Every structure is written in C-alpha cells, then in structure tokens.
Amino acid sequence: MLLGTLREAIFLERINRFICRVLYRDGQHTAYLRNTGRLRELLKEGTKVYVREKEGGKHPLELLLVDAGSSLVCVDSTIPPFLYEEYTGVKGKREPRFGNVRFDLLVDKKIIETKSVNLVRDKVALFPDAPTLRGRKHVEELIKLGEEGYEPLIVFVVQREDALYFSPNWDTDPDFCRALVRYREKGFQLQAYACKVSMKEIMIEKPLDIIF
C-alpha cells in the first residue's frame, strides 16, 4: 500500500486522541492522527515522525509514521483491513454490521476483524496498548456469531518490522485477553502478521507465531 509523499517532522505533543502538534518546516503545526491507542512508547517529545500534507480541513498534516529506531512504525489504525485484502487477495463486503457491532470484512460466511498493533517490547508485539471495551465487544460478538455458524477470524496486523511474536497484552487489558482466550478455546481462527514499512509503502510481510 503506497503512503504518498511523506516529510520529516518532530513530534511535540498529543493534544487529544486524534490531534498532535509537530515541528514541521517553518514552525509548529497540528497533525491528524488516526489512532485511539495510547502510543506512549512511540509518541515522545522530540521523536522523529513522518507526516503527509493534506488539502482542506482544520489540520494541514496527517501523522503516518514514527521512527522507533529499530523500525518505522505506521500509526494509522485504519490501514490494516486494506493491507489484509492486498496480502491475501480476498475481497468482501466492507464494514458489515451485526446488531450494534461493525466488523471489517465479510467474505461469504467468514467475518474478518483486523486489529492495528503498534507496540513491541522485547521483540513481542502486544495488543492492546490501552484498555479497549470496543475490542472486547468485538471478540465477544464474534464468539456468538461463530456459535451461530459464521466463521470468525481475528487478524492482528503489526505495523512495524521488529516483532518476532505476537501476544495479547495481559498487563494492559486482562478482560480483552480473557475474551480472546475464550475465543481461541472455541476453535476460532487467530492470525498475526508483521509488516514491511518504508517511507514509500507498507505491506504485510510474514506471519507471526501467537503466544499466550
């Protein structure tokens, strides 16, 4: 997936969940961030980031990549469904709704939910990096739908290159992790992938083993 033209900036602060302040070219500017995670290990004052200029809107920039030293990290959490489609070649209905819950893709009876993973510690990718009631509801609803005859699939897309394994983040959200254990015990599918990230593009590169 091509990322467009990216320019270097320096991260200054996170104003709220979706807006950051960066030092870019002639001064300080606000940048839009498509990510509700905490990202505390990544978004530190003085960190090199990469932004894309955009036309229109209140904020002139979009923050896409963070330089974590060991890897560039894509922090746009809307990208994983498209990466998964590109990697597998599957095409399905986007954002299917079941009750009050939306998922990413529906391919025949297979319901696919992707999760954006940005946090890596000691070569282990971890999700979530903040408590996620929405994420837990996704898992619980997929269990119900699986019991009704659908084929649920949860895909953790690690948007960086330096992970060797994936694990649920028990320290941050044990409720989500327990729901994921119940999901796995039902025999439903889990997958995790690491990405190759450059200034030009991001793509899924390889599967990762999942450890609990």
PDB file of C-alpha atoms in Angstrom:
ATOM      1  CA  MET A   1       0.000   0.000   0.000  1.00  0.00           C
ATOM      2  CA  LEU A   2       1.532   3.277  -1.104  1.00  0.00           C
ATOM      3  CA  LEU A   3       1.732   6.026   1.500  1.00  0.00           C
ATOM      4  CA  GLY A   4       2.144   9.049  -0.728  1.00  0.00           C
ATOM      5  CA  THR A   5       4.718  11.773  -0.193  1.00  0.00           C
ATOM      6  CA  LEU A   6       5.932  11.844   3.415  1.00  0.00           C
ATOM      7  CA  ARG A   7       8.007  14.570   5.040  1.00  0.00           C
ATOM      8  CA  GLU A   8      10.050  14.555   8.220  1.00  0.00           C
ATOM      9  CA  ALA A   9       8.740  16.350  11.309  1.00  0.00           C
ATOM     10  CA  ILE A  10       9.415  16.355  15.048  1.00  0.00           C
ATOM     11  CA  PHE A  11       6.701  15.272  17.465  1.00  0.00           C
ATOM     12  CA  LEU A  12       5.961  17.814  20.194  1.00  0.00           C
ATOM     13  CA  GLU A  13       2.784  16.756  21.988  1.00  0.00           C
ATOM     14  CA  ARG A  14      -0.506  14.941  21.689  1.00  0.00           C
ATOM     15  CA  ILE A  15      -3.299  17.427  22.170  1.00  0.00           C
ATOM     16  CA  ASN A  16      -6.081  14.834  22.233  1.00  0.00           C
ATOM     17  CA  ARG A  17      -6.768  11.370  20.858  1.00  0.00           C
ATOM     18  CA  PHE A  18      -6.703  12.489  17.240  1.00  0.00           C
ATOM     19  CA  ILE A  19      -4.646  15.675  17.152  1.00  0.00           C
ATOM     20  CA  CYS A  20      -0.895  16.134  17.642  1.00  0.00           C
ATOM     21  CA  ARG A  21       1.413  19.099  17.483  1.00  0.00           C
ATOM     22  CA  VAL A  22       4.574  18.744  15.403  1.00  0.00           C
ATOM     23  CA  LEU A  23       7.508  20.883  14.357  1.00  0.00           C
ATOM     24  CA  TYR A  24       7.422  20.948  10.574  1.00  0.00           C
ATOM     25  CA  ARG A  25       9.304  23.179   8.144  1.00  0.00           C
ATOM     26  CA  ASP A  26       8.582  26.750   9.202  1.00  0.00           C
ATOM     27  CA  GLY A  27       7.116  26.133  12.645  1.00  0.00           C
ATOM     28  CA  GLN A  28       4.578  24.304  14.772  1.00  0.00           C
ATOM     29  CA  HIS A  29       1.550  22.707  13.122  1.00  0.00           C
ATOM     30  CA  THR A  30      -1.273  20.379  14.104  1.00  0.00           C
ATOM     31  CA  ALA A  31      -1.384  16.913  12.570  1.00  0.00           C
ATOM     32  CA  TYR A  32      -4.286  14.477  12.437  1.00  0.00           C
ATOM     33  CA  LEU A  33      -3.635  11.033  13.959  1.00  0.00           C
ATOM     34  CA  ARG A  34      -5.888   8.107  13.054  1.00  0.00           C
ATOM     35  CA  ASN A  35      -5.258   6.112  16.211  1.00  0.00           C
ATOM     36  CA  THR A  36      -7.021   5.962  19.593  1.00  0.00           C
ATOM     37  CA  GLY A  37      -4.289   3.926  21.319  1.00  0.00           C
ATOM     38  CA  ARG A  38      -2.025   5.477  23.925  1.00  0.00           C
ATOM     39  CA  LEU A  39       1.186   5.139  21.865  1.00  0.00           C
ATOM     40  CA  ARG A  40       3.182   6.316  24.885  1.00  0.00           C
ATOM     41  CA  GLU A  41       6.261   4.306  23.919  1.00  0.00           C
ATOM     42  CA  LEU A  42       6.247   5.903  20.467  1.00  0.00           C
ATOM     43  CA  LEU A  43       4.959   9.456  20.727  1.00  0.00           C
ATOM     44  CA  LYS A  44       7.543  11.154  22.895  1.00  0.00           C
ATOM     45  CA  GLU A  45       8.582  14.775  22.619  1.00  0.00           C
ATOM     46  CA  GLY A  46      11.455  15.129  20.167  1.00  0.00           C
ATOM     47  CA  THR A  47      10.754  11.880  18.300  1.00  0.00           C
ATOM     48  CA  LYS A  48      11.202  11.922  14.532  1.00  0.00           C
ATOM     49  CA  VAL A  49       7.913  11.334  12.719  1.00  0.00           C
ATOM     50  CA  TYR A  50       6.746  11.473   9.125  1.00  0.00           C
ATOM     51  CA  VAL A  51       3.711  13.406   8.003  1.00  0.00           C
ATOM     52  CA  ARG A  52       1.705  13.831   4.831  1.00  0.00           C
ATOM     53  CA  GLU A  53       0.313  17.167   3.753  1.00  0.00           C
ATOM     54  CA  LYS A  54      -3.401  17.204   3.060  1.00  0.00           C
ATOM     55  CA  GLU A  55      -5.723  19.664   1.416  1.00  0.00           C
ATOM     56  CA  GLY A  56      -8.654  21.136   3.247  1.00  0.00           C
ATOM     57  CA  GLY A  57      -9.755  20.605   6.806  1.00  0.00           C
ATOM     58  CA  LYS A  58      -8.703  22.236  10.021  1.00  0.00           C
ATOM     59  CA  HIS A  59      -5.403  20.367  10.323  1.00  0.00           C
ATOM     60  CA  PRO A  60      -2.899  20.617   7.444  1.00  0.00           C
ATOM     61  CA  LEU A  61      -0.984  17.400   8.162  1.00  0.00           C
ATOM     62  CA  GLU A  62      -1.552  13.684   8.801  1.00  0.00           C
ATOM     63  CA  LEU A  63       0.875  11.784  11.029  1.00  0.00           C
ATOM     64  CA  LEU A  64       1.557   8.361   9.492  1.00  0.00           C
ATOM     65  CA  LEU A  65       4.957   7.040  10.594  1.00  0.00           C
ATOM     66  CA  VAL A  66       7.063   7.148  13.752  1.00  0.00           C
ATOM     67  CA  ASP A  67      10.787   6.380  13.800  1.00  0.00           C
ATOM     68  CA  ALA A  68      11.159   3.880  16.657  1.00  0.00           C
ATOM     69  CA  GLY A  69      14.851   3.271  15.982  1.00  0.00           C
ATOM     70  CA  SER A  70      14.539  -0.453  15.323  1.00  0.00           C
ATOM     71  CA  SER A  71      11.745   0.103  12.810  1.00  0.00           C
ATOM     72  CA  LEU A  72       9.498   2.643  11.220  1.00  0.00           C
ATOM     73  CA  VAL A  73       6.030   2.262  12.737  1.00  0.00           C
ATOM     74  CA  CYS A  74       2.811   3.068  10.920  1.00  0.00           C
ATOM     75  CA  VAL A  75       0.313   4.562  13.365  1.00  0.00           C
ATOM     76  CA  ASP A  76      -2.693   4.821  11.033  1.00  0.00           C
ATOM     77  CA  SER A  77      -5.119   2.298  12.540  1.00  0.00           C
ATOM     78  CA  THR A  78      -7.457   2.423   9.522  1.00  0.00           C
ATOM     79  CA  ILE A  79      -4.948   0.708   7.216  1.00  0.00           C
ATOM     80  CA  PRO A  80      -4.969  -2.989   8.358  1.00  0.00           C
ATOM     81  CA  PRO A  81      -8.135  -4.123   6.507  1.00  0.00           C
ATOM     82  CA  PHE A  82      -6.668  -2.865   3.239  1.00  0.00           C
ATOM     83  CA  LEU A  83      -3.298  -4.479   3.970  1.00  0.00           C
ATOM     84  CA  TYR A  84      -5.010  -7.800   4.652  1.00  0.00           C
ATOM     85  CA  GLU A  85      -7.003  -7.590   1.420  1.00  0.00           C
ATOM     86  CA  GLU A  86      -3.843  -6.753  -0.512  1.00  0.00           C
ATOM     87  CA  TYR A  87      -1.871  -9.599   1.094  1.00  0.00           C
ATOM     88  CA  THR A  88      -4.491 -12.338   0.735  1.00  0.00           C
ATOM     89  CA  GLY A  89      -6.338 -11.193  -2.355  1.00  0.00           C
ATOM     90  CA  VAL A  90      -9.682 -11.621  -0.594  1.00  0.00           C
ATOM     91  CA  LYS A  91     -12.489  -9.242  -1.445  1.00  0.00           C
ATOM     92  CA  GLY A  92     -15.590  -8.882   0.636  1.00  0.00           C
ATOM     93  CA  LYS A  93     -18.226  -6.565   1.975  1.00  0.00           C
ATOM     94  CA  ARG A  94     -16.647  -3.689   3.892  1.00  0.00           C
ATOM     95  CA  GLU A  95     -17.801  -2.860   7.420  1.00  0.00           C
ATOM     96  CA  PRO A  96     -20.619  -5.423   7.735  1.00  0.00           C
ATOM     97  CA  ARG A  97     -22.926  -4.748  10.671  1.00  0.00           C
ATOM     98  CA  PHE A  98     -24.216  -7.425  13.024  1.00  0.00           C
ATOM     99  CA  GLY A  99     -26.550  -5.898  15.576  1.00  0.00           C
ATOM    100  CA  ASN A 100     -24.773  -2.875  17.009  1.00  0.00           C
ATOM    101  CA  VAL A 101     -21.285  -4.089  16.054  1.00  0.00           C
ATOM    102  CA  ARG A 102     -19.380  -3.444  12.849  1.00  0.00           C
ATOM    103  CA  PHE A 103     -16.519  -5.578  11.615  1.00  0.00           C
ATOM    104  CA  ASP A 104     -14.014  -5.030   8.824  1.00  0.00           C
ATOM    105  CA  LEU A 105     -14.884  -7.597   6.162  1.00  0.00           C
ATOM    106  CA  LEU A 106     -17.475 -10.230   5.341  1.00  0.00           C
ATOM    107  CA  VAL A 107     -16.473 -12.895   2.813  1.00  0.00           C
ATOM    108  CA  ASP A 108     -19.331 -15.375   2.405  1.00  0.00           C
ATOM    109  CA  LYS A 109     -19.706 -16.747   5.977  1.00  0.00           C
ATOM    110  CA  LYS A 110     -16.293 -15.528   7.145  1.00  0.00           C
ATOM    111  CA  ILE A 111     -16.302 -12.426   9.362  1.00  0.00           C
ATOM    112  CA  ILE A 112     -12.872 -10.786   9.455  1.00  0.00           C
ATOM    113  CA  GLU A 113     -11.845  -8.264  12.097  1.00  0.00           C
ATOM    114  CA  THR A 114      -8.375  -6.722  11.872  1.00  0.00           C
ATOM    115  CA  LYS A 115      -6.563  -5.002  14.725  1.00  0.00           C
ATOM    116  CA  SER A 116      -3.778  -2.458  14.339  1.00  0.00           C
ATOM    117  CA  VAL A 117      -0.753  -3.291  16.518  1.00  0.00           C
ATOM    118  CA  ASN A 118       1.940  -0.681  17.183  1.00  0.00           C
ATOM    119  CA  LEU A 119       3.513  -1.734  20.487  1.00  0.00           C
ATOM    120  CA  VAL A 120       6.557  -4.055  20.567  1.00  0.00           C
ATOM    121  CA  ARG A 121       8.557  -4.980  23.666  1.00  0.00           C
ATOM    122  CA  ASP A 122      11.493  -7.390  23.570  1.00  0.00           C
ATOM    123  CA  LYS A 123      10.537  -8.494  20.047  1.00  0.00           C
ATOM    124  CA  VAL A 124       6.967  -9.323  21.151  1.00  0.00           C
ATOM    125  CA  ALA A 125       4.120  -7.358  19.582  1.00  0.00           C
ATOM    126  CA  LEU A 126       1.376  -6.567  22.097  1.00  0.00           C
ATOM    127  CA  PHE A 127      -2.286  -5.611  21.766  1.00  0.00           C
ATOM    128  CA  PRO A 128      -3.938  -3.578  23.089  1.00  0.00           C
ATOM    129  CA  ASP A 129      -1.765  -0.717  24.336  1.00  0.00           C
ATOM    130  CA  ALA A 130      -4.770   0.743  26.201  1.00  0.00           C
ATOM    131  CA  PRO A 131      -7.921  -0.860  27.655  1.00  0.00           C
ATOM    132  CA  THR A 132     -10.351  -1.467  24.799  1.00  0.00           C
ATOM    133  CA  LEU A 133     -14.006  -2.081  25.587  1.00  0.00           C
ATOM    134  CA  ARG A 134     -14.750  -1.887  21.873  1.00  0.00           C
ATOM    135  CA  GLY A 135     -12.136  -4.556  21.145  1.00  0.00           C
ATOM    136  CA  ARG A 136     -13.551  -6.873  23.819  1.00  0.00           C
ATOM    137  CA  LYS A 137     -17.070  -6.440  22.438  1.00  0.00           C
ATOM    138  CA  HIS A 138     -15.763  -7.376  19.002  1.00  0.00           C
ATOM    139  CA  VAL A 139     -14.314 -10.616  20.371  1.00  0.00           C
ATOM    140  CA  GLU A 140     -17.419 -11.484  22.391  1.00  0.00           C
ATOM    141  CA  GLU A 141     -19.716 -10.833  19.433  1.00  0.00           C
ATOM    142  CA  LEU A 142     -17.503 -12.955  17.170  1.00  0.00           C
ATOM    143  CA  ILE A 143     -17.818 -15.838  19.644  1.00  0.00           C
ATOM    144  CA  LYS A 144     -21.620 -15.584  19.440  1.00  0.00           C
ATOM    145  CA  LEU A 145     -21.588 -15.359  15.661  1.00  0.00           C
ATOM    146  CA  GLY A 146     -19.214 -18.303  15.453  1.00  0.00           C
ATOM    147  CA  GLU A 147     -21.621 -20.370  17.527  1.00  0.00           C
ATOM    148  CA  GLU A 148     -24.375 -19.388  15.078  1.00  0.00           C
ATOM    149  CA  GLY A 149     -22.473 -20.820  12.123  1.00  0.00           C
ATOM    150  CA  TYR A 150     -20.333 -17.951  10.911  1.00  0.00           C
ATOM    151  CA  GLU A 151     -16.551 -18.312  10.555  1.00  0.00           C
ATOM    152  CA  PRO A 152     -14.854 -15.598  12.639  1.00  0.00           C
ATOM    153  CA  LEU A 153     -11.264 -14.563  12.005  1.00  0.00           C
ATOM    154  CA  ILE A 154      -9.310 -12.033  14.066  1.00  0.00           C
ATOM    155  CA  VAL A 155      -6.161 -10.698  12.395  1.00  0.00           C
ATOM    156  CA  PHE A 156      -3.541  -8.724  14.333  1.00  0.00           C
ATOM    157  CA  VAL A 157      -1.561  -6.581  11.890  1.00  0.00           C
ATOM    158  CA  VAL A 158       1.734  -5.439  13.433  1.00  0.00           C
ATOM    159  CA  GLN A 159       2.571  -2.268  11.533  1.00  0.00           C
ATOM    160  CA  ARG A 160       6.317  -2.479  12.071  1.00  0.00           C
ATOM    161  CA  GLU A 161       9.197  -4.855  11.245  1.00  0.00           C
ATOM    162  CA  ASP A 162      10.855  -5.668  14.578  1.00  0.00           C
ATOM    163  CA  ALA A 163       8.439  -8.230  16.071  1.00  0.00           C
ATOM    164  CA  LEU A 164       9.106 -11.967  16.199  1.00  0.00           C
ATOM    165  CA  TYR A 165       5.931 -12.968  18.057  1.00  0.00           C
ATOM    166  CA  PHE A 166       2.515 -11.611  18.945  1.00  0.00           C
ATOM    167  CA  SER A 167       0.872 -11.786  22.365  1.00  0.00           C
ATOM    168  CA  PRO A 168      -2.258 -10.337  23.947  1.00  0.00           C
ATOM    169  CA  ASN A 169      -1.294  -7.600  26.405  1.00  0.00           C
ATOM    170  CA  TRP A 170      -2.377  -9.037  29.760  1.00  0.00           C
ATOM    171  CA  ASP A 171      -0.894  -6.188  31.789  1.00  0.00           C
ATOM    172  CA  THR A 172      -2.931  -3.558  29.975  1.00  0.00           C
ATOM    173  CA  ASP A 173      -6.319  -5.220  29.412  1.00  0.00           C
ATOM    174  CA  PRO A 174      -6.866  -8.624  31.075  1.00  0.00           C
ATOM    175  CA  ASP A 175     -10.588  -8.558  30.206  1.00  0.00           C
ATOM    176  CA  PHE A 176      -9.830  -8.357  26.490  1.00  0.00           C
ATOM    177  CA  CYS A 177      -7.220 -11.102  26.860  1.00  0.00           C
ATOM    178  CA  ARG A 178      -9.615 -13.426  28.697  1.00  0.00           C
ATOM    179  CA  ALA A 179     -12.183 -12.889  25.952  1.00  0.00           C
ATOM    180  CA  LEU A 180      -9.530 -13.768  23.373  1.00  0.00           C
ATOM    181  CA  VAL A 181      -8.694 -16.958  25.282  1.00  0.00           C
ATOM    182  CA  ARG A 182     -12.390 -17.960  25.229  1.00  0.00           C
ATOM    183  CA  TYR A 183     -12.455 -17.225  21.501  1.00  0.00           C
ATOM    184  CA  ARG A 184      -9.415 -19.435  20.899  1.00  0.00           C
ATOM    185  CA  GLU A 185     -10.788 -22.240  23.085  1.00  0.00           C
ATOM    186  CA  LYS A 186     -13.878 -22.316  20.858  1.00  0.00           C
ATOM    187  CA  GLY A 187     -11.562 -23.203  17.988  1.00  0.00           C
ATOM    188  CA  PHE A 188     -11.988 -19.944  16.099  1.00  0.00           C
ATOM    189  CA  GLN A 189      -9.187 -18.530  13.942  1.00  0.00           C
ATOM    190  CA  LEU A 190      -6.485 -16.100  15.052  1.00  0.00           C
ATOM    191  CA  GLN A 191      -3.720 -14.760  12.828  1.00  0.00           C
ATOM    192  CA  ALA A 192      -0.905 -12.260  13.314  1.00  0.00           C
ATOM    193  CA  TYR A 193       1.383 -10.660  10.739  1.00  0.00           C
ATOM    194  CA  ALA A 194       4.366  -8.328  10.711  1.00  0.00           C
ATOM    195  CA  CYS A 195       4.654  -5.615   8.086  1.00  0.00           C
ATOM    196  CA  LYS A 196       7.450  -4.196   5.992  1.00  0.00           C
ATOM    197  CA  VAL A 197       7.409  -0.419   6.368  1.00  0.00           C
ATOM    198  CA  SER A 198       9.263   2.181   4.330  1.00  0.00           C
ATOM    199  CA  MET A 199       8.877   5.848   3.511  1.00  0.00           C
ATOM    200  CA  LYS A 200       7.036   4.837   0.353  1.00  0.00           C
ATOM    201  CA  GLU A 201       4.783   1.954   1.323  1.00  0.00           C
ATOM    202  CA  ILE A 202       3.629  -0.555   3.898  1.00  0.00           C
ATOM    203  CA  MET A 203       2.763  -4.187   3.245  1.00  0.00           C
ATOM    204  CA  ILE A 204       2.225  -7.375   5.215  1.00  0.00           C
ATOM    205  CA  GLU A 205       5.463  -9.343   5.040  1.00  0.00           C
ATOM    206  CA  LYS A 206       5.186 -12.502   7.147  1.00  0.00           C
ATOM    207  CA  PRO A 207       3.028 -14.375   9.678  1.00  0.00           C
ATOM    208  CA  LEU A 208       3.933 -14.302  13.372  1.00  0.00           C
ATOM    209  CA  ASP A 209       3.511 -17.008  15.979  1.00  0.00           C
ATOM    210  CA  ILE A 210       0.939 -16.150  18.653  1.00  0.00           C
ATOM    211  CA  ILE A 211       1.841 -16.776  22.284  1.00  0.00           C
ATOM    212  CA  PHE A 212      -0.498 -16.513  25.257  1.00  0.00           C
TER     213      PHE A 212
END
